[in-house]
């Protein structure tokens, strides 16, 4: 009987210890969203996804250490890069993303070879340009074990997270790159 009580006590202590470890290892708050605003030396040329030299240095010297810190702190393995534009029309009726997007993602051709036909295209191209920098750094030993995904929100989402109303005027406050941290689960098919 006493042996059973000691066994039960040991099991309870083990369960409590595991719960405490899980609480310590899992942050209670969500990870931050890193934002690169499209302004000053970090501004993309209109209709372009080429990273300005100052933005390139900013990504390497400021953003990458933040990515490394947050992925470790929040136990993240996927980093999402989201390109946001304003509602101003792109003006390029032809695009070549369908033919060349994978080639850029695999570094066969530079991002500058892509032609955006819409703001959705442009946002994706800009996100992909940032991903290319991160992949390059990863090939040199930084950002180990991380996966990067490029997305576009086009002109649809305002900086406060709300849907944008129709506004076709240039608006630098809406143009940005967001860097988000996630831990994807297993896909399930809901029936």
Coordinates of C-alpha atoms in Angstrom, one line a residue:
X1 CA 0.0 0.0 0.0
X2 CA 2.8 2.4 0.9
X3 CA 4.7 1.4 -2.3
X4 CA 1.6 2.3 -4.3
X5 CA 1.4 5.7 -2.7
X6 CA 5.0 6.4 -3.4
X7 CA 4.5 5.3 -7.1
X8 CA 1.4 7.6 -7.4
X9 CA 3.4 10.5 -5.8
X10 CA 6.3 9.9 -8.3
X11 CA 3.9 9.9 -11.2
X12 CA 2.2 13.1 -10.1
X13 CA 5.6 14.8 -9.5
X14 CA 6.7 13.8 -13.0
X15 CA 3.5 15.2 -14.6
X16 CA 3.9 18.5 -12.7
X17 CA 7.6 18.8 -13.8
X18 CA 6.7 18.1 -17.4
X19 CA 4.0 20.7 -17.3
X20 CA 6.4 23.3 -15.8
X21 CA 9.0 22.6 -18.5
X22 CA 6.4 22.9 -21.2
X23 CA 5.2 26.3 -19.8
X24 CA 8.8 27.5 -19.7
X25 CA 9.6 26.4 -23.2
X26 CA 6.4 27.7 -24.9
X27 CA 6.1 31.5 -25.0
X28 CA 2.7 32.8 -23.9
X29 CA 2.7 35.8 -26.3
X30 CA 2.7 35.6 -30.1
X31 CA 6.0 36.4 -31.9
X32 CA 6.3 40.0 -33.2
X33 CA 5.8 41.0 -36.8
X34 CA 8.9 42.7 -38.2
X35 CA 8.2 45.5 -40.7
X36 CA 10.4 47.1 -43.3
X37 CA 8.6 50.3 -44.3
X38 CA 9.0 51.4 -47.9
X39 CA 10.5 54.8 -47.2
X40 CA 13.7 56.8 -47.5
X41 CA 16.7 54.6 -48.4
X42 CA 14.6 51.5 -48.0
X43 CA 12.2 52.5 -50.7
X44 CA 11.6 50.3 -53.8
X45 CA 11.5 52.1 -57.1
X46 CA 8.0 52.4 -58.5
X47 CA 7.0 49.0 -60.0
X48 CA 10.3 47.4 -59.1
X49 CA 11.3 44.6 -56.8
X50 CA 15.0 45.3 -56.8
X51 CA 16.3 45.7 -53.3
X52 CA 18.0 49.1 -52.7
X53 CA 21.6 48.8 -51.3
X54 CA 20.6 50.4 -48.0
X55 CA 17.7 48.0 -47.6
X56 CA 20.0 45.1 -48.4
X57 CA 22.4 46.2 -45.6
X58 CA 19.5 46.8 -43.2
X59 CA 18.2 43.2 -43.8
X60 CA 21.6 41.7 -43.3
X61 CA 22.6 43.8 -40.3
X62 CA 19.3 44.4 -38.4
X63 CA 16.6 42.1 -39.7
X64 CA 18.6 38.9 -39.8
X65 CA 19.6 39.1 -36.1
X66 CA 16.0 39.7 -35.2
X67 CA 14.9 36.7 -37.2
X68 CA 17.5 34.5 -35.5
X69 CA 16.5 35.8 -32.1
X70 CA 12.8 35.4 -32.6
X71 CA 13.0 32.0 -34.2
X72 CA 15.0 30.7 -31.3
X73 CA 12.8 32.4 -28.6
X74 CA 9.5 31.3 -30.1
X75 CA 10.7 27.9 -31.5
X76 CA 9.9 28.8 -35.1
X77 CA 10.9 27.0 -38.2
X78 CA 9.1 28.9 -40.9
X79 CA 9.5 32.6 -41.7
X80 CA 6.9 34.2 -43.9
X81 CA 7.8 37.3 -46.0
X82 CA 4.7 39.3 -47.1
X83 CA 4.9 42.1 -49.7
X84 CA 2.3 44.9 -49.3
X85 CA 1.7 47.6 -51.9
X86 CA -0.6 50.6 -52.2
X87 CA -3.6 50.7 -54.5
X88 CA -1.9 52.7 -57.2
X89 CA -2.2 50.8 -60.5
X90 CA 0.9 49.0 -61.7
X91 CA 0.6 50.1 -65.3
X92 CA 2.3 47.0 -66.8
X93 CA -0.2 45.0 -68.8
X94 CA 2.1 42.1 -69.4
X95 CA 3.7 39.9 -66.7
X96 CA 5.9 36.9 -66.8
X97 CA 5.5 35.5 -63.3
X98 CA 3.8 32.4 -64.5
X99 CA 6.8 31.5 -66.7
X100 CA 9.6 32.6 -64.4
X101 CA 8.6 32.6 -60.7
X102 CA 10.1 29.2 -59.9
X103 CA 13.3 30.2 -61.7
X104 CA 13.7 33.2 -59.4
X105 CA 12.8 31.2 -56.3
X106 CA 15.5 28.7 -57.2
X107 CA 18.0 31.5 -58.0
X108 CA 18.3 30.5 -61.7
X109 CA 17.4 34.1 -62.7
X110 CA 17.4 37.4 -60.8
X111 CA 14.2 39.0 -59.4
X112 CA 14.9 41.9 -61.8
X113 CA 13.9 39.7 -64.7
X114 CA 10.3 39.5 -63.4
X115 CA 7.6 41.8 -64.8
X116 CA 4.6 42.5 -62.6
X117 CA 1.2 42.8 -64.2
X118 CA -0.6 43.8 -60.9
X119 CA 0.0 44.9 -57.4
X120 CA -0.4 41.2 -56.3
X121 CA 2.5 40.4 -58.6
X122 CA 4.6 43.3 -57.3
X123 CA 4.0 42.4 -53.7
X124 CA 5.1 38.8 -54.4
X125 CA 8.1 39.9 -56.3
X126 CA 9.3 42.1 -53.5
X127 CA 8.7 39.4 -50.9
X128 CA 10.7 37.0 -53.1
X129 CA 13.5 39.4 -53.4
X130 CA 13.8 39.5 -49.6
X131 CA 13.6 35.7 -49.5
X132 CA 16.5 35.5 -52.0
X133 CA 18.7 37.5 -49.7
X134 CA 17.8 35.3 -46.7
X135 CA 18.5 32.1 -48.8
X136 CA 21.9 33.5 -49.8
X137 CA 22.7 34.1 -46.2
X138 CA 21.5 30.7 -45.3
X139 CA 23.9 29.2 -47.9
X140 CA 26.7 30.9 -46.0
X141 CA 25.7 29.3 -42.6
X142 CA 23.2 31.8 -41.1
X143 CA 19.5 31.1 -40.5
X144 CA 20.1 27.4 -40.2
X145 CA 17.0 25.1 -40.2
X146 CA 14.6 27.8 -41.3
X147 CA 12.2 27.7 -44.3
X148 CA 11.2 30.9 -46.0
X149 CA 7.9 31.5 -47.8
X150 CA 7.1 34.5 -50.0
X151 CA 3.5 35.9 -50.1
X152 CA 1.7 39.0 -51.4
X153 CA -1.1 40.9 -49.8
X154 CA -1.0 43.4 -52.6
X155 CA -3.0 46.5 -51.6
X156 CA -5.6 44.6 -49.6
X157 CA -4.3 44.9 -46.0
X158 CA -3.6 48.1 -44.2
X159 CA -0.8 48.4 -41.6
X160 CA -3.3 48.0 -38.8
X161 CA -4.4 44.6 -40.2
X162 CA -7.8 45.8 -41.5
X163 CA -9.0 45.5 -45.1
X164 CA -8.3 48.6 -47.2
X165 CA -10.9 50.5 -49.0
X166 CA -10.5 51.4 -52.7
X167 CA -7.7 54.0 -53.0
X168 CA -5.8 54.3 -56.3
X169 CA -3.5 57.1 -55.1
X170 CA 0.1 56.6 -54.1
X171 CA 0.3 55.9 -50.4
X172 CA 3.7 55.1 -48.9
X173 CA 2.2 54.2 -45.5
X174 CA 0.7 51.1 -47.1
X175 CA 3.8 49.9 -48.9
X176 CA 5.9 47.5 -46.7
X177 CA 7.5 44.1 -46.2
X178 CA 6.2 42.1 -43.2
X179 CA 8.2 39.3 -41.7
X180 CA 6.1 36.8 -39.7
X181 CA 7.0 33.8 -37.7
X182 CA 5.1 30.5 -37.7
X183 CA 5.2 26.9 -36.8
X184 CA 3.0 25.0 -39.3
X185 CA 1.1 22.0 -38.1
X186 CA 0.3 18.9 -40.2
X187 CA -2.3 19.5 -42.9
X188 CA -5.6 17.9 -42.4
X189 CA -8.5 17.5 -44.7
X190 CA -11.8 18.6 -43.2
X191 CA -14.7 16.6 -44.3

